[in-house]
């Protein structure tokens, strides 16, 4: 059995990282996903305690003051943070923990936990990424524009990650990530 690992998975939205992570959680019972706190409102279908813990800006500030986050970042006027205690508890119990966080958060985790496995999920090409972002029908044109810009910015960080997994074929990408976790 390999040691429980802290696994950071980043990559622009539209690369399918959520799908890859869901599949891994279904297949591997010794892997858990860290549930982040956010100040943004839930999107339709999202559940408190499952997708995020939806908390107020005030509560978020309190948690920063209490040093309760392993890392946190703000973007799009909202804040996102990884509560540290549940991560530590799971690792101590032999369960690997995936953090699905943005690139800046990823860099901060790397500074604090040098042994974290850093995985960047990349699209096969920027054209395909753009098409996938526009294809999501849940957002306004302005939101899509913001998200596309952010996706392009995030791509610049990929070389800071020791593992770059290109999500061209979904099953291949899932197997590549599992291999890194089980290594
Ligand atoms: P969304 O609002 O689409 O759920 O997430 C926006 C971005 O926030 C994504 O890039 C996601 O990976 C990132 N994110 C989610 N949770 C955290 C967190 O706890 N910390 C950081 N740094 N980023 C997060």
Short mmCIF file of C-alpha atoms and ligand atoms in Angstrom, two decimals:
data_model
loop_
_atom_site.label_atom_id
_atom_site.label_comp_id
_atom_site.label_asym_id
_atom_site.label_seq_id
_atom_site.Cartn_x
_atom_site.Cartn_y
_atom_site.Cartn_z
CA UNK A 1 0.00 0.00 0.00
CA UNK A 2 1.42 3.42 -0.90
CA UNK A 3 1.52 6.24 1.65
CA UNK A 4 -1.44 8.64 1.81
CA UNK A 5 -0.67 11.64 -0.37
CA UNK A 6 -1.70 15.24 -0.58
CA UNK A 7 -2.57 15.72 -4.26
CA UNK A 8 -3.10 19.16 -5.79
CA UNK A 9 -5.09 19.13 -9.02
CA UNK A 10 -5.31 22.39 -10.96
CA UNK A 11 -6.17 23.40 -14.48
CA UNK A 12 -8.55 25.80 -16.15
CA UNK A 13 -12.26 25.10 -15.99
CA UNK A 14 -13.27 23.34 -19.19
CA UNK A 15 -10.45 20.79 -19.04
CA UNK A 16 -12.61 18.12 -17.43
CA UNK A 17 -10.74 18.01 -14.14
CA UNK A 18 -14.01 17.68 -12.22
CA UNK A 19 -14.99 14.60 -14.26
CA UNK A 20 -11.56 13.02 -13.77
CA UNK A 21 -11.72 13.60 -10.02
CA UNK A 22 -15.27 12.20 -9.73
CA UNK A 23 -14.21 9.01 -11.50
CA UNK A 24 -11.19 8.57 -9.22
CA UNK A 25 -13.32 9.03 -6.09
CA UNK A 26 -15.74 6.37 -7.34
CA UNK A 27 -12.98 3.89 -8.07
CA UNK A 28 -10.65 4.45 -5.14
CA UNK A 29 -12.00 4.26 -1.62
CA UNK A 30 -8.69 5.39 -0.09
CA UNK A 31 -8.90 8.78 -1.80
CA UNK A 32 -11.06 11.73 -0.68
CA UNK A 33 -11.72 15.20 -2.04
CA UNK A 34 -11.18 18.18 0.21
CA UNK A 35 -14.34 20.29 0.41
CA UNK A 36 -13.39 23.98 0.17
CA UNK A 37 -15.09 26.94 1.77
CA UNK A 38 -16.33 29.66 -0.56
CA UNK A 39 -18.13 32.96 -0.26
CA UNK A 40 -19.78 32.57 -3.67
CA UNK A 41 -23.40 31.52 -3.99
CA UNK A 42 -24.21 27.89 -4.85
CA UNK A 43 -24.93 27.19 -8.53
CA UNK A 44 -28.04 25.19 -9.40
CA UNK A 45 -27.55 21.58 -8.34
CA UNK A 46 -24.64 22.28 -5.99
CA UNK A 47 -24.92 21.08 -2.40
CA UNK A 48 -23.59 22.60 0.80
CA UNK A 49 -20.99 20.33 2.37
CA UNK A 50 -20.56 18.37 -0.87
CA UNK A 51 -19.42 20.84 -3.54
CA UNK A 52 -18.37 23.55 -1.10
CA UNK A 53 -19.15 24.88 2.32
CA UNK A 54 -20.97 28.11 1.45
CA UNK A 55 -20.03 30.66 4.08
CA UNK A 56 -20.32 34.43 4.59
CA UNK A 57 -17.47 36.86 3.94
CA UNK A 58 -17.39 37.52 7.66
CA UNK A 59 -17.04 33.84 8.56
CA UNK A 60 -14.32 33.53 5.90
CA UNK A 61 -12.39 36.41 7.52
CA UNK A 62 -12.76 34.75 10.91
CA UNK A 63 -11.30 31.52 9.56
CA UNK A 64 -8.33 33.43 8.12
CA UNK A 65 -7.75 35.00 11.53
CA UNK A 66 -7.92 31.57 13.19
CA UNK A 67 -5.35 30.26 10.68
CA UNK A 68 -7.85 27.56 9.74
CA UNK A 69 -6.92 27.45 6.02
CA UNK A 70 -4.12 25.45 4.44
CA UNK A 71 -4.37 28.04 1.65
CA UNK A 72 -6.92 30.51 0.35
CA UNK A 73 -7.36 32.82 -2.63
CA UNK A 74 -9.78 35.45 -3.86
CA UNK A 75 -11.00 35.88 -7.41
CA UNK A 76 -14.18 37.09 -9.14
CA UNK A 77 -14.93 39.06 -5.91
CA UNK A 78 -15.19 35.82 -3.98
CA UNK A 79 -12.88 33.86 -1.72
CA UNK A 80 -12.06 30.16 -1.72
CA UNK A 81 -10.09 28.29 0.92
CA UNK A 82 -9.03 24.78 1.93
CA UNK A 83 -9.84 24.06 5.59
CA UNK A 84 -6.70 22.47 7.00
CA UNK A 85 -8.00 20.25 9.84
CA UNK A 86 -10.02 17.76 7.71
CA UNK A 87 -7.06 17.37 5.33
CA UNK A 88 -4.69 16.55 8.18
CA UNK A 89 -7.19 14.12 9.74
CA UNK A 90 -7.68 12.18 6.51
CA UNK A 91 -3.95 11.94 5.79
CA UNK A 92 -3.36 10.68 9.33
CA UNK A 93 -6.01 7.99 8.71
CA UNK A 94 -4.18 6.81 5.58
CA UNK A 95 -6.52 8.46 3.09
CA UNK A 96 -5.04 10.47 0.20
CA UNK A 97 -6.61 13.88 -0.23
CA UNK A 98 -7.20 15.71 -3.51
CA UNK A 99 -7.30 19.49 -3.47
CA UNK A 100 -9.05 20.86 -6.56
CA UNK A 101 -7.74 24.39 -6.40
CA UNK A 102 -6.54 27.21 -8.64
CA UNK A 103 -2.90 27.61 -9.65
CA UNK A 104 -2.05 30.31 -7.11
CA UNK A 105 -3.50 28.20 -4.29
CA UNK A 106 -1.52 25.28 -5.68
CA UNK A 107 1.71 27.26 -5.48
CA UNK A 108 0.94 28.14 -1.86
CA UNK A 109 0.34 24.50 -0.93
CA UNK A 110 3.64 23.57 -2.58
CA UNK A 111 5.42 26.08 -0.32
CA UNK A 112 3.80 24.66 2.80
CA UNK A 113 3.83 20.97 1.88
CA UNK A 114 6.84 20.20 -0.29
CA UNK A 115 5.84 16.55 -0.69
CA UNK A 116 2.45 17.37 -2.29
CA UNK A 117 1.94 15.78 -5.70
CA UNK A 118 1.27 18.62 -8.14
CA UNK A 119 -0.92 17.73 -11.14
CA UNK A 120 -2.02 20.12 -13.88
CA UNK A 121 -4.88 18.97 -16.11
CA UNK A 122 -4.38 20.56 -19.53
CA UNK A 123 -6.69 20.66 -22.57
CA UNK A 124 -5.49 19.11 -25.84
CA UNK A 125 -5.33 22.63 -27.32
CA UNK A 126 -6.38 26.18 -26.51
CA UNK A 127 -8.97 26.08 -29.32
CA UNK A 128 -10.63 23.05 -27.76
CA UNK A 129 -10.56 24.71 -24.34
CA UNK A 130 -12.26 27.84 -25.67
CA UNK A 131 -14.93 25.78 -27.42
CA UNK A 132 -15.64 23.88 -24.17
CA UNK A 133 -15.94 27.08 -22.16
CA UNK A 134 -18.37 28.63 -24.60
CA UNK A 135 -20.32 25.36 -24.74
CA UNK A 136 -21.32 25.61 -21.08
CA UNK A 137 -24.76 27.12 -21.21
CA UNK A 138 -25.07 28.13 -17.59
CA UNK A 139 -23.31 31.48 -17.87
CA UNK A 140 -23.68 34.97 -19.34
CA UNK A 141 -21.36 36.19 -22.13
CA UNK A 142 -19.53 38.36 -19.62
CA UNK A 143 -18.97 35.43 -17.25
CA UNK A 144 -17.71 33.30 -20.14
CA UNK A 145 -15.29 36.06 -21.17
CA UNK A 146 -13.94 36.35 -17.61
CA UNK A 147 -13.60 32.58 -17.31
CA UNK A 148 -11.82 32.31 -20.68
CA UNK A 149 -9.36 35.01 -19.69
CA UNK A 150 -8.73 33.25 -16.39
CA UNK A 151 -8.28 29.92 -18.17
CA UNK A 152 -5.63 31.43 -20.44
CA UNK A 153 -3.88 32.97 -17.42
CA UNK A 154 -3.93 29.64 -15.56
CA UNK A 155 -2.32 27.84 -18.52
CA UNK A 156 0.81 29.96 -17.97
CA UNK A 157 1.43 28.17 -14.68
CA UNK A 158 1.45 24.64 -16.04
CA UNK A 159 5.23 24.33 -16.08
CA UNK A 160 5.31 24.88 -12.32
CA UNK A 161 3.56 21.51 -11.92
CA UNK A 162 5.63 18.33 -11.90
CA UNK A 163 2.87 16.36 -13.65
CA UNK A 164 0.98 17.67 -16.67
CA UNK A 165 -1.88 15.39 -17.70
CA UNK A 166 -3.44 16.23 -21.08
CA UNK A 167 -7.12 15.35 -21.08
CA UNK A 168 -7.42 14.19 -24.67
CA UNK A 169 -8.83 10.74 -23.90
CA UNK A 170 -10.72 10.74 -20.57
CA UNK A 171 -9.88 7.15 -19.52
CA UNK A 172 -6.17 7.65 -20.25
CA UNK A 173 -6.16 10.85 -18.20
CA UNK A 174 -7.90 9.07 -15.27
CA UNK A 175 -5.34 6.24 -15.36
CA UNK A 176 -2.45 8.72 -15.44
CA UNK A 177 -3.73 10.52 -12.35
CA UNK A 178 -4.39 7.23 -10.51
CA UNK A 179 -0.82 6.11 -11.29
CA UNK A 180 0.56 9.30 -9.71
CA UNK A 181 -1.55 8.81 -6.57
CA UNK A 182 -0.59 5.14 -6.25
CA UNK A 183 3.10 5.64 -7.02
P1 LIG B 1 -15.84 27.67 -9.16
O1 LIG B 1 -16.39 28.97 -8.67
O2 LIG B 1 -15.99 27.48 -10.65
O3 LIG B 1 -16.36 26.49 -8.39
O4 LIG B 1 -14.27 27.68 -8.88
C1 LIG B 1 -13.47 28.70 -9.36
C2 LIG B 1 -12.03 28.36 -9.11
O5 LIG B 1 -11.78 28.23 -7.70
C3 LIG B 1 -11.56 27.04 -9.71
O6 LIG B 1 -10.33 27.27 -10.40
C4 LIG B 1 -11.33 26.16 -8.50
O7 LIG B 1 -10.34 25.18 -8.74
C5 LIG B 1 -10.89 27.17 -7.50
N1 LIG B 1 -11.02 26.72 -6.10
C6 LIG B 1 -12.01 25.98 -5.55
N2 LIG B 1 -11.77 25.78 -4.26
C7 LIG B 1 -10.58 26.39 -3.96
C8 LIG B 1 -9.79 26.53 -2.78
O8 LIG B 1 -10.11 26.02 -1.70
N3 LIG B 1 -8.65 27.24 -2.89
C9 LIG B 1 -8.25 27.81 -4.06
N4 LIG B 1 -7.09 28.47 -4.06
N5 LIG B 1 -8.96 27.70 -5.19
C10 LIG B 1 -10.11 27.01 -5.15
#
